[in-house]
PDB file of C-alpha atoms and ligand atoms in Angstrom:
ATOM      1  CA  MET A 267     -31.342  -7.176  11.819  1.00  0.00           C
ATOM      2  CA  THR A 268     -33.439  -6.134   8.899  1.00  0.00           C
ATOM      3  CA  ALA A 269     -37.182  -6.618   8.840  1.00  0.00           C
ATOM      4  CA  LYS A 270     -39.023  -4.582   6.301  1.00  0.00           C
ATOM      5  CA  VAL A 271     -42.252  -4.726   4.416  1.00  0.00           C
ATOM      6  CA  ILE A 272     -41.840  -4.485   0.657  1.00  0.00           C
ATOM      7  CA  ASP A 273     -44.788  -3.257  -1.416  1.00  0.00           C
ATOM      8  CA  PHE A 274     -45.044  -4.997  -4.761  1.00  0.00           C
ATOM      9  CA  ASP A 275     -46.265  -3.390  -7.967  1.00  0.00           C
ATOM     10  CA  VAL A 276     -49.493  -4.972  -9.106  1.00  0.00           C
ATOM     11  CA  LYS A 277     -49.920  -5.411 -12.834  1.00  0.00           C
ATOM     12  CA  GLY A 278     -53.655  -5.182 -13.119  1.00  0.00           C
ATOM     13  CA  ASP A 279     -56.014  -5.078 -16.039  1.00  0.00           C
ATOM     14  CA  ASP A 280     -59.602  -6.053 -16.681  1.00  0.00           C
ATOM     15  CA  ARG A 281     -58.639  -9.718 -16.375  1.00  0.00           C
ATOM     16  CA  GLY A 282     -57.347  -9.371 -12.830  1.00  0.00           C
ATOM     17  CA  SER A 283     -53.984  -8.954 -11.157  1.00  0.00           C
ATOM     18  CA  LEU A 284     -50.428 -10.209 -11.465  1.00  0.00           C
ATOM     19  CA  ILE A 285     -47.332  -9.685  -9.343  1.00  0.00           C
ATOM     20  CA  ALA A 286     -43.834 -10.611 -10.486  1.00  0.00           C
ATOM     21  CA  LEU A 287     -41.082 -11.265  -7.958  1.00  0.00           C
ATOM     22  CA  GLU A 288     -37.722 -10.574  -9.500  1.00  0.00           C
ATOM     23  CA  ARG A 289     -34.172 -10.542  -8.153  1.00  0.00           C
ATOM     24  CA  GLY A 290     -32.822  -7.005  -7.802  1.00  0.00           C
ATOM     25  CA  TYR A 291     -36.214  -5.423  -8.327  1.00  0.00           C
ATOM     26  CA  ASN A 292     -38.321  -6.524  -5.392  1.00  0.00           C
ATOM     27  CA  VAL A 293     -36.400  -9.588  -4.181  1.00  0.00           C
ATOM     28  CA  PRO A 294     -33.067  -8.554  -2.606  1.00  0.00           C
ATOM     29  CA  PHE A 295     -31.284 -11.911  -2.997  1.00  0.00           C
ATOM     30  CA  ASP A 296     -30.827 -14.886  -5.305  1.00  0.00           C
ATOM     31  CA  VAL A 297     -33.613 -17.351  -4.589  1.00  0.00           C
ATOM     32  CA  LYS A 298     -32.503 -20.918  -3.931  1.00  0.00           C
ATOM     33  CA  ARG A 299     -35.606 -22.261  -2.242  1.00  0.00           C
ATOM     34  CA  VAL A 300     -39.328 -21.622  -2.067  1.00  0.00           C
ATOM     35  CA  TYR A 301     -41.679 -23.226   0.417  1.00  0.00           C
ATOM     36  CA  TYR A 302     -45.231 -22.542   1.426  1.00  0.00           C
ATOM     37  CA  ILE A 303     -47.331 -23.112   4.482  1.00  0.00           C
ATOM     38  CA  PHE A 304     -51.026 -23.840   4.046  1.00  0.00           C
ATOM     39  CA  ASP A 305     -53.949 -25.691   5.655  1.00  0.00           C
ATOM     40  CA  THR A 306     -52.743 -24.353   8.992  1.00  0.00           C
ATOM     41  CA  LYS A 307     -55.026 -25.488  11.768  1.00  0.00           C
ATOM     42  CA  GLU A 308     -56.901 -22.998  13.916  1.00  0.00           C
ATOM     43  CA  GLY A 309     -54.898 -21.474  16.762  1.00  0.00           C
ATOM     44  CA  VAL A 310     -51.560 -22.884  15.587  1.00  0.00           C
ATOM     45  CA  ARG A 311     -48.330 -20.921  16.048  1.00  0.00           C
ATOM     46  CA  ARG A 312     -45.472 -21.750  13.703  1.00  0.00           C
ATOM     47  CA  GLY A 313     -41.900 -20.641  13.419  1.00  0.00           C
ATOM     48  CA  ALA A 314     -40.502 -20.012  16.898  1.00  0.00           C
ATOM     49  CA  HIS A 315     -36.951 -19.955  15.648  1.00  0.00           C
ATOM     50  CA  ALA A 316     -34.248 -17.685  14.295  1.00  0.00           C
ATOM     51  CA  HIS A 317     -31.753 -18.246  11.501  1.00  0.00           C
ATOM     52  CA  ARG A 318     -28.030 -17.780  11.861  1.00  0.00           C
ATOM     53  CA  ASN A 319     -27.600 -16.756   8.265  1.00  0.00           C
ATOM     54  CA  LEU A 320     -30.586 -16.681   5.954  1.00  0.00           C
ATOM     55  CA  LYS A 321     -32.411 -14.112   3.889  1.00  0.00           C
ATOM     56  CA  GLN A 322     -36.103 -14.660   3.412  1.00  0.00           C
ATOM     57  CA  LEU A 323     -39.056 -12.951   1.810  1.00  0.00           C
ATOM     58  CA  ALA A 324     -42.460 -14.034   3.103  1.00  0.00           C
ATOM     59  CA  VAL A 325     -45.576 -13.368   1.056  1.00  0.00           C
ATOM     60  CA  CYS A 326     -49.116 -14.211   2.055  1.00  0.00           C
ATOM     61  CA  VAL A 327     -50.328 -15.057  -1.435  1.00  0.00           C
ATOM     62  CA  LYS A 328     -53.768 -15.924  -0.044  1.00  0.00           C
ATOM     63  CA  GLY A 329     -55.450 -15.076   3.247  1.00  0.00           C
ATOM     64  CA  SER A 330     -53.605 -13.531   6.158  1.00  0.00           C
ATOM     65  CA  CYS A 331     -51.341 -14.207   9.102  1.00  0.00           C
ATOM     66  CA  ARG A 332     -49.279 -12.262  11.607  1.00  0.00           C
ATOM     67  CA  PHE A 333     -45.590 -12.286  12.460  1.00  0.00           C
ATOM     68  CA  LEU A 334     -44.018 -11.610  15.810  1.00  0.00           C
ATOM     69  CA  LEU A 335     -40.453 -10.406  15.227  1.00  0.00           C
ATOM     70  CA  ASP A 336     -37.953 -10.145  18.036  1.00  0.00           C
ATOM     71  CA  ASP A 337     -34.330  -9.012  17.741  1.00  0.00           C
ATOM     72  CA  GLY A 338     -33.565  -9.822  21.375  1.00  0.00           C
ATOM     73  CA  GLU A 339     -34.261  -6.267  22.475  1.00  0.00           C
ATOM     74  CA  GLN A 340     -37.425  -5.184  20.757  1.00  0.00           C
ATOM     75  CA  LYS A 341     -40.523  -6.972  19.584  1.00  0.00           C
ATOM     76  CA  ARG A 342     -42.500  -5.957  16.548  1.00  0.00           C
ATOM     77  CA  ARG A 343     -45.660  -7.341  15.018  1.00  0.00           C
ATOM     78  CA  VAL A 344     -46.369  -7.345  11.294  1.00  0.00           C
ATOM     79  CA  ALA A 345     -49.592  -8.403   9.603  1.00  0.00           C
ATOM     80  CA  LEU A 346     -49.412  -9.915   6.136  1.00  0.00           C
ATOM     81  CA  ASP A 347     -52.889  -9.640   4.708  1.00  0.00           C
ATOM     82  CA  SER A 348     -52.426  -9.026   1.014  1.00  0.00           C
ATOM     83  CA  PRO A 349     -50.477 -10.672  -1.820  1.00  0.00           C
ATOM     84  CA  ASP A 350     -49.116  -7.251  -2.776  1.00  0.00           C
ATOM     85  CA  LYS A 351     -46.687  -7.041   0.117  1.00  0.00           C
ATOM     86  CA  GLY A 352     -43.815  -9.119   1.383  1.00  0.00           C
ATOM     87  CA  LEU A 353     -41.874  -9.260   4.614  1.00  0.00           C
ATOM     88  CA  TYR A 354     -38.120  -9.300   4.111  1.00  0.00           C
ATOM     89  CA  LEU A 355     -36.130 -10.800   6.978  1.00  0.00           C
ATOM     90  CA  GLU A 356     -32.367 -10.844   7.332  1.00  0.00           C
ATOM     91  CA  GLY A 357     -30.120 -11.346  10.326  1.00  0.00           C
ATOM     92  CA  LEU A 358     -30.800 -12.654  13.800  1.00  0.00           C
ATOM     93  CA  ILE A 359     -34.554 -12.398  14.226  1.00  0.00           C
ATOM     94  CA  TRP A 360     -36.716 -14.637  16.343  1.00  0.00           C
ATOM     95  CA  ARG A 361     -39.969 -15.093  14.419  1.00  0.00           C
ATOM     96  CA  GLU A 362     -43.316 -16.621  15.215  1.00  0.00           C
ATOM     97  CA  MET A 363     -46.289 -16.819  12.890  1.00  0.00           C
ATOM     98  CA  TYR A 364     -49.849 -16.937  14.212  1.00  0.00           C
ATOM     99  CA  ASP A 365     -53.454 -15.925  13.476  1.00  0.00           C
ATOM    100  CA  PHE A 366     -53.433 -17.830  10.198  1.00  0.00           C
ATOM    101  CA  SER A 367     -56.712 -17.439   8.346  1.00  0.00           C
ATOM    102  CA  PRO A 368     -58.094 -20.837   7.247  1.00  0.00           C
ATOM    103  CA  ASP A 369     -57.324 -20.000   3.605  1.00  0.00           C
ATOM    104  CA  CYS A 370     -53.817 -18.679   4.295  1.00  0.00           C
ATOM    105  CA  VAL A 371     -51.061 -19.663   1.900  1.00  0.00           C
ATOM    106  CA  LEU A 372     -47.797 -18.239   3.203  1.00  0.00           C
ATOM    107  CA  MET A 373     -45.056 -18.492   0.599  1.00  0.00           C
ATOM    108  CA  VAL A 374     -41.439 -17.975   1.614  1.00  0.00           C
ATOM    109  CA  LEU A 375     -38.501 -17.337  -0.709  1.00  0.00           C
ATOM    110  CA  ALA A 376     -35.064 -18.054   0.729  1.00  0.00           C
ATOM    111  CA  ASP A 377     -31.482 -17.507  -0.373  1.00  0.00           C
ATOM    112  CA  ALA A 378     -30.211 -20.907   0.801  1.00  0.00           C
ATOM    113  CA  PHE A 379     -31.176 -24.541   0.771  1.00  0.00           C
ATOM    114  CA  TYR A 380     -32.832 -26.018   3.843  1.00  0.00           C
ATOM    115  CA  ASP A 381     -30.217 -26.546   6.548  1.00  0.00           C
ATOM    116  CA  GLU A 382     -31.261 -27.489  10.059  1.00  0.00           C
ATOM    117  CA  LYS A 383     -27.857 -26.273  11.345  1.00  0.00           C
ATOM    118  CA  ASP A 384     -28.848 -22.734  10.390  1.00  0.00           C
ATOM    119  CA  TYR A 385     -31.776 -22.821  12.838  1.00  0.00           C
ATOM    120  CA  ILE A 386     -31.794 -21.581  16.416  1.00  0.00           C
ATOM    121  CA  ARG A 387     -34.866 -23.170  17.943  1.00  0.00           C
ATOM    122  CA  GLU A 388     -34.297 -22.333  21.614  1.00  0.00           C
ATOM    123  CA  TYR A 389     -35.084 -18.811  22.726  1.00  0.00           C
ATOM    124  CA  ASP A 390     -32.345 -18.718  25.388  1.00  0.00           C
ATOM    125  CA  LEU A 391     -29.752 -19.769  22.826  1.00  0.00           C
ATOM    126  CA  PHE A 392     -31.095 -17.071  20.514  1.00  0.00           C
ATOM    127  CA  LEU A 393     -30.566 -14.417  23.207  1.00  0.00           C
ATOM    128  CA  GLN A 394     -27.029 -15.691  23.874  1.00  0.00           C
ATOM    129  CA  THR A 395     -26.265 -15.650  20.147  1.00  0.00           C
ATOM    130  CA  VAL A 396     -27.543 -12.059  19.833  1.00  0.00           C
ATOM    131  CA  LYS A 397     -25.299 -10.988  22.728  1.00  0.00           C
ATOM    132  CA  LYS A 398     -22.219 -12.544  21.104  1.00  0.00           C
ATOM    133  CA  ALA A 399     -22.950 -11.088  17.650  1.00  0.00           C
TER     134      ALA A 399
HETATM  135  P1  TYD B 107     -40.577 -26.249  10.612  1.00  0.00           P
HETATM  136  O1  TYD B 107     -39.197 -25.657  10.625  1.00  0.00           O
HETATM  137  O2  TYD B 107     -41.101 -26.869  11.854  1.00  0.00           O
HETATM  138  O3  TYD B 107     -41.618 -25.128  10.131  1.00  0.00           O
HETATM  139  P2  TYD B 107     -41.874 -23.705  10.814  1.00  0.00           P
HETATM  140  O4  TYD B 107     -40.745 -23.441  11.754  1.00  0.00           O
HETATM  141  O5  TYD B 107     -41.851 -22.761   9.654  1.00  0.00           O
HETATM  142  O6  TYD B 107     -43.173 -23.774  11.501  1.00  0.00           O
HETATM  143  O7  TYD B 107     -40.630 -27.277   9.415  1.00  0.00           O
HETATM  144  C1  TYD B 107     -41.562 -28.339   9.349  1.00  0.00           C
HETATM  145  C2  TYD B 107     -40.900 -29.521   8.675  1.00  0.00           C
HETATM  146  O8  TYD B 107     -40.572 -29.222   7.323  1.00  0.00           O
HETATM  147  C3  TYD B 107     -39.602 -29.935   9.360  1.00  0.00           C
HETATM  148  O9  TYD B 107     -39.568 -31.360   9.343  1.00  0.00           O
HETATM  149  C4  TYD B 107     -38.533 -29.406   8.442  1.00  0.00           C
HETATM  150  C5  TYD B 107     -39.184 -29.446   7.089  1.00  0.00           C
HETATM  151  N1  TYD B 107     -38.705 -28.415   6.137  1.00  0.00           N
HETATM  152  C6  TYD B 107     -38.014 -28.835   5.012  1.00  0.00           C
HETATM  153  O10 TYD B 107     -37.799 -30.023   4.776  1.00  0.00           O
HETATM  154  N2  TYD B 107     -37.606 -27.893   4.123  1.00  0.00           N
HETATM  155  C7  TYD B 107     -37.831 -26.571   4.308  1.00  0.00           C
HETATM  156  O11 TYD B 107     -37.437 -25.734   3.464  1.00  0.00           O
HETATM  157  C8  TYD B 107     -38.531 -26.155   5.508  1.00  0.00           C
HETATM  158  C9  TYD B 107     -38.782 -24.706   5.785  1.00  0.00           C
HETATM  159  C10 TYD B 107     -38.948 -27.110   6.392  1.00  0.00           C
END
């Protein structure tokens, strides 16, 4: 699995800041879909799934949240708390998102259209799938 934090260049001037996400520069795939999660209620956990075959880049464009990442052997926690970094996820990774700040807007870029068949939503099945991979 690949899970890495990508630091984005910030184009700043006296008017404020701008970040550009661009294929081949800071986005390592062709983007087919963008979705964003916002107005998340207090205490909610989201995610709790893995993807069979999907590349994603998650950016907290506002506020903050945390990711729990699990490759079936090791768990890792990543905080996204700034619009100038993104979390790139590829391969079999169980992910859960939690500790959303009330203002959090979590934007996710993906390399494929939404496909429920690509999801593994049961943890036991995830572990079995990791073993077979
Ligand atoms: P869900 O997978 O439960 O969100 P998460 O796992 O990130 O907490 O998705 C919530 C609903 O939105 C579910 O009905 C599927 C739908 N959805 C789409 O239609 N398109 C998408 O790109 C995504 C990510 C979800």
